[in-house]
Short mmCIF file of C-alpha atoms and ligand atoms in Angstrom, two decimals:
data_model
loop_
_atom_site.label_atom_id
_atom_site.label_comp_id
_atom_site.label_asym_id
_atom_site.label_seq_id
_atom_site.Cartn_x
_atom_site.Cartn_y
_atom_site.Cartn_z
CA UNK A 1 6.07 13.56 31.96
CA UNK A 2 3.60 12.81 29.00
CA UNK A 3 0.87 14.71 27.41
CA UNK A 4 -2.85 13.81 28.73
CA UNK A 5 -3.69 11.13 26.87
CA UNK A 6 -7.13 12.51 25.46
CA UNK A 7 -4.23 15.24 23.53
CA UNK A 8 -2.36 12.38 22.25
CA UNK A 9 -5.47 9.55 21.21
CA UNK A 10 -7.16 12.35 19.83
CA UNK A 11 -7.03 12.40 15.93
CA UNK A 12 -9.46 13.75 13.61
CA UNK A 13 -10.79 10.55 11.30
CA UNK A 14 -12.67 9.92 7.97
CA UNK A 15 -14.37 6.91 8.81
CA UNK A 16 -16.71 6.42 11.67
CA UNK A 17 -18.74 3.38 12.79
CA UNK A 18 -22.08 2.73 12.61
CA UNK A 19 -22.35 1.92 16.17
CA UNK A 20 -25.14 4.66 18.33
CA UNK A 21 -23.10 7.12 20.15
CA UNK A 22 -25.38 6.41 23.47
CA UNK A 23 -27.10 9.43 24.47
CA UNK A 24 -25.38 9.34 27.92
CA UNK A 25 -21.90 10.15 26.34
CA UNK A 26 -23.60 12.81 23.93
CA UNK A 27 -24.94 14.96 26.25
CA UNK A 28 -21.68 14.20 28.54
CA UNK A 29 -20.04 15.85 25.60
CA UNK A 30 -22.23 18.70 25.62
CA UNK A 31 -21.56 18.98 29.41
CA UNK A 32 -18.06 19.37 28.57
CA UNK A 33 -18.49 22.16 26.36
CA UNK A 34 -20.66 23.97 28.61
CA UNK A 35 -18.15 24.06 31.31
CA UNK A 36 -15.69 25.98 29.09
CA UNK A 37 -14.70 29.56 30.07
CA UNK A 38 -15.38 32.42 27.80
CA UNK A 39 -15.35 36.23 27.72
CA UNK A 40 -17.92 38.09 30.48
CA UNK A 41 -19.09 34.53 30.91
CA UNK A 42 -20.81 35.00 27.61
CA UNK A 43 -20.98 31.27 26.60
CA UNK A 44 -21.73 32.15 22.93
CA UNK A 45 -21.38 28.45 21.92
CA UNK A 46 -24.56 26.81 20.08
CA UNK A 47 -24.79 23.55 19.07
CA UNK A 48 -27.40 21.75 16.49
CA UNK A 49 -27.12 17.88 16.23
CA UNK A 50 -28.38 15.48 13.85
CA UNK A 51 -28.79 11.76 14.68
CA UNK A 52 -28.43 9.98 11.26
CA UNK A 53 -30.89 6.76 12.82
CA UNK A 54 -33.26 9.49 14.92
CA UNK A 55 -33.55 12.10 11.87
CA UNK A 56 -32.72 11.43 8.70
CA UNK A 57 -33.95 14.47 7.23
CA UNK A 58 -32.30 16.97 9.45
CA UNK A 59 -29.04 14.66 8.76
CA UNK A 60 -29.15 15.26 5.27
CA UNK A 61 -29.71 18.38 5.00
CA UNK A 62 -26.43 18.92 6.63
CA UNK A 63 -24.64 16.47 4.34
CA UNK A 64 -26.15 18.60 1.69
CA UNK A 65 -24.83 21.81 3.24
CA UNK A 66 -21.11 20.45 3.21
CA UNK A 67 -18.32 20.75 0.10
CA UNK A 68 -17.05 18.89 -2.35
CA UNK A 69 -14.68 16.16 -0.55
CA UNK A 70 -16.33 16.20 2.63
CA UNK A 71 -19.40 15.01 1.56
CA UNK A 72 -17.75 12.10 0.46
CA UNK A 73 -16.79 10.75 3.63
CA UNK A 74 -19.07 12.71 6.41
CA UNK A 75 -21.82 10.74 5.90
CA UNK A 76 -20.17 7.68 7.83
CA UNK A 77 -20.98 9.62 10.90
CA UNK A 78 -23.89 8.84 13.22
CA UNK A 79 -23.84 11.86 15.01
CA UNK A 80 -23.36 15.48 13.22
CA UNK A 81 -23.24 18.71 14.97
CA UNK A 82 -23.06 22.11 13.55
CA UNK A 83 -21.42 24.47 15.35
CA UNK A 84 -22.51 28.27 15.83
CA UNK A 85 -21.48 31.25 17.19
CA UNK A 86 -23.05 34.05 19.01
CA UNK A 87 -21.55 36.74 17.92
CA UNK A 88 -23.14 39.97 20.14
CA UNK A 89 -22.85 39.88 23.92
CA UNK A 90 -26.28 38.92 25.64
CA UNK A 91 -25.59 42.05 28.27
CA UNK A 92 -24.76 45.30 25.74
CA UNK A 93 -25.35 43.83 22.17
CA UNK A 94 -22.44 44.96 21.15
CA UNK A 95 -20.16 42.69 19.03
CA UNK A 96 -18.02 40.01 20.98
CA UNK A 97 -14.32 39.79 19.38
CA UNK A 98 -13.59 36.68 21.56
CA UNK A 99 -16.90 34.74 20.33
CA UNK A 100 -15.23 32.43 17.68
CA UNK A 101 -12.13 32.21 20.67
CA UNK A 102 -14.55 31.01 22.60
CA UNK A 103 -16.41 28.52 20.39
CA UNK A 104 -13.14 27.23 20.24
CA UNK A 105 -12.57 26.17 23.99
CA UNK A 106 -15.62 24.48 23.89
CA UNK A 107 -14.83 22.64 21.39
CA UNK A 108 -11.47 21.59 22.90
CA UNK A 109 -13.63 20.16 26.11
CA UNK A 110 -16.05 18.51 23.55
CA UNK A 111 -12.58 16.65 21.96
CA UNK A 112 -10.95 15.81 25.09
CA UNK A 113 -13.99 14.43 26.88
CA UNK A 114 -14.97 12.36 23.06
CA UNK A 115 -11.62 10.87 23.70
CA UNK A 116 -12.13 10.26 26.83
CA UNK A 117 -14.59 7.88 25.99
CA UNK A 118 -13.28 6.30 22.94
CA UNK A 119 -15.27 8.75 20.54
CA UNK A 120 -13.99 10.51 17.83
CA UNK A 121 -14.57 14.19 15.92
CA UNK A 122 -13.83 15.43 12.75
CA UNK A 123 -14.55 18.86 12.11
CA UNK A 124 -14.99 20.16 8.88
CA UNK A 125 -14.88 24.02 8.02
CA UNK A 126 -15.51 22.99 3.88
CA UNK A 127 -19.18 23.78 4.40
CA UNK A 128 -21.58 25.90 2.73
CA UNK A 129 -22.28 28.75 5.87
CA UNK A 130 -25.18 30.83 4.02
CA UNK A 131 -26.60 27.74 3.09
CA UNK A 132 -26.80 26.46 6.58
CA UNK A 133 -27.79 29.96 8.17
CA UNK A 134 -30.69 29.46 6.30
CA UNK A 135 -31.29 25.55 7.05
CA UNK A 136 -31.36 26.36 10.56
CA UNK A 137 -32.95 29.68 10.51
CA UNK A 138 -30.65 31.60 12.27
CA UNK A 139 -31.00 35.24 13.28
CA UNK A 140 -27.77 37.56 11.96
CA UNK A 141 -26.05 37.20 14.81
CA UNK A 142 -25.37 33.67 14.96
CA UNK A 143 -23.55 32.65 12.32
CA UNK A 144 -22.73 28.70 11.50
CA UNK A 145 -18.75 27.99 12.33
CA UNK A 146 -18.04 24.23 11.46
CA UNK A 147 -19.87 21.30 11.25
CA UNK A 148 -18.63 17.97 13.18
CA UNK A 149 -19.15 14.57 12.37
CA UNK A 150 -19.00 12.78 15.81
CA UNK A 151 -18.73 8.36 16.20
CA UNK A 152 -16.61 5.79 16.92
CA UNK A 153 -14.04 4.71 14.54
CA UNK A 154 -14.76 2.95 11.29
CA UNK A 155 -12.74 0.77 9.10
CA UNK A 156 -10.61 2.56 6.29
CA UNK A 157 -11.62 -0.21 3.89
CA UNK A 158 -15.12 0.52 3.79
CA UNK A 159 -14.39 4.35 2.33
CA UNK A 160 -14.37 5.28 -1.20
CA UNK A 161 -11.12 4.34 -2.93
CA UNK A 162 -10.47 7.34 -2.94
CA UNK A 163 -10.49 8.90 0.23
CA UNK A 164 -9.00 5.58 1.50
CA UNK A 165 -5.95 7.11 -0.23
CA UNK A 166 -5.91 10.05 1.31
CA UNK A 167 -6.43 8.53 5.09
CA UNK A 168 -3.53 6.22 4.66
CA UNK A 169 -1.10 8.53 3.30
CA UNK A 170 -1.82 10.79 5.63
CA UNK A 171 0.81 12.34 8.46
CA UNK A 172 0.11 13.83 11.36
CA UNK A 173 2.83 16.49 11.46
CA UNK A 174 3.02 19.68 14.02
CA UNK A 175 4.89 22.88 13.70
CA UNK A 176 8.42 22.90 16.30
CA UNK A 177 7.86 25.00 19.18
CA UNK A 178 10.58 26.66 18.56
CA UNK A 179 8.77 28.38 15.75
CA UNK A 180 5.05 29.26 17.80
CA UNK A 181 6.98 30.29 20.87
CA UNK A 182 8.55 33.43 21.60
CA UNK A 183 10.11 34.02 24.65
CA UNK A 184 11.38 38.08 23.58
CA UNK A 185 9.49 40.56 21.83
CA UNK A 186 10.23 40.24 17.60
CA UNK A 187 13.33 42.19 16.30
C1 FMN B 201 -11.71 24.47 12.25
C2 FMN B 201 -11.29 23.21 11.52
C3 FMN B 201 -11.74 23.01 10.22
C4 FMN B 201 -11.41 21.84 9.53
N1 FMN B 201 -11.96 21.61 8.29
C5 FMN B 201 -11.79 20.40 7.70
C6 FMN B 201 -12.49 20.07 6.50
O1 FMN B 201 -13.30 20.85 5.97
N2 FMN B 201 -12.28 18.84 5.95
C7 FMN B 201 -11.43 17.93 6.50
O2 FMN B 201 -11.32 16.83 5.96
N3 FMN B 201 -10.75 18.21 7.65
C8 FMN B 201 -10.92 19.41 8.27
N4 FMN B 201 -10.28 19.69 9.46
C9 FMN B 201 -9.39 18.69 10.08
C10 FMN B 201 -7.93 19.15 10.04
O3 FMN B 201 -7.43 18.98 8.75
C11 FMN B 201 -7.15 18.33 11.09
O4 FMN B 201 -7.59 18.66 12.37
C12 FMN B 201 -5.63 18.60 10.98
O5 FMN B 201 -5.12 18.14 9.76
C13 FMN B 201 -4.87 17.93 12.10
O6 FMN B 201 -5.14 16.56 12.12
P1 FMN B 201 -5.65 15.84 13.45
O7 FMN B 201 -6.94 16.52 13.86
O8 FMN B 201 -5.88 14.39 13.07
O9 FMN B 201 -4.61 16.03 14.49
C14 FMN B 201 -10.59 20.86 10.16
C15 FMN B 201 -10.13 21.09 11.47
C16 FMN B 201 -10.48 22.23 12.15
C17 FMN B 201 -10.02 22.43 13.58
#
């Protein structure tokens, strides 16, 4: 048996493509995330996407709104998206523990379907969040979560030296389950 293969393509780069992510595949992204479950249906997911080519503007505004190294290596992206949470239920207003859970399975569709058709995400939580509350406006509720740079996969060699450094000594290592897995209560 072997993991889905959208689990084990998936990796989270620092160098994207110029090539368009066609607007077919975005929105089947989107469609992805929008199928995800979430607590009393609440779907407290909201997405705000800047197309470097279709608005530069918006585009760099986000750039602006990011930290230290990851403005040094976002920008490759065509596609960013800022995530946001709801974080009130629509039906009582009262606060929603499982928003940011939520957010999170959608999300996970948004990755798996990307690598389902050879697309990549990055998503970066090194951002500035007042600064983008106020970029895009948002009422208290919502607050900004990440922001993700979205493309197909660049070359290494076209980064700063840099952060070339960084991808290729990178490792892609996982905790054992032995040690996220408990099969009896703790002693
Ligand atoms: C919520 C979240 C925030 C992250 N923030 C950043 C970030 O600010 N900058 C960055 O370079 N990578 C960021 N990452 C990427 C993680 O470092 C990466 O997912 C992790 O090292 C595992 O690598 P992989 O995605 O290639 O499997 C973030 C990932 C997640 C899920």
């Amino acid at each position: 048996m072997n993991l889905l293969k959208t689990i084990s393509n998936r990796h989270s780069p620092r160098s994207f493509s110029s090539i368009e992510v066609e607007k077919e595949k975005l929105d089947l992204i989107f469609e992805a995330a929008r199928w995800a479950p979430s607590s009393f249906n609440n779907q407290p997911w909201r997405f705000f996407v800047a197309n470097k080519n279709e608005n530069l503007n918006f585009y760099n505004d986000i750039i602006n709104c990011l930290t230290g190294f990851n403005k040094s290596w976002a920008d490759t992206a065509p596609i960013l998206i800022v995530t946001v949470v709801k974080t009130t239920f629509d039906h009582n207003n009262l606060p929603n523990k499982y928003a940011f859970h939520d957010l999170g399975l959608a999300v996970g569709n948004m990755l798996n379907q990307a690598t389902a058709l050879g697309l990549y995400m990055h998503q970066m939580a090194g951002i500035e969040h007042d600064k983008i509350a106020k970029l895009l406006n948002l009422l208290s509720e919502y607050k900004p979560v990440t922001v993700i740079a979205l493309g197909y996969l660049g070359k290494i060699e076209d980064l700063p030296a840099d952060i070339q450094k960084v991808e290729n000594e990178k490792q892609r290592v996982r905790k054992q389950l032995s040690e996220i897995i408990n099969y009896s209560p703790l002693n």
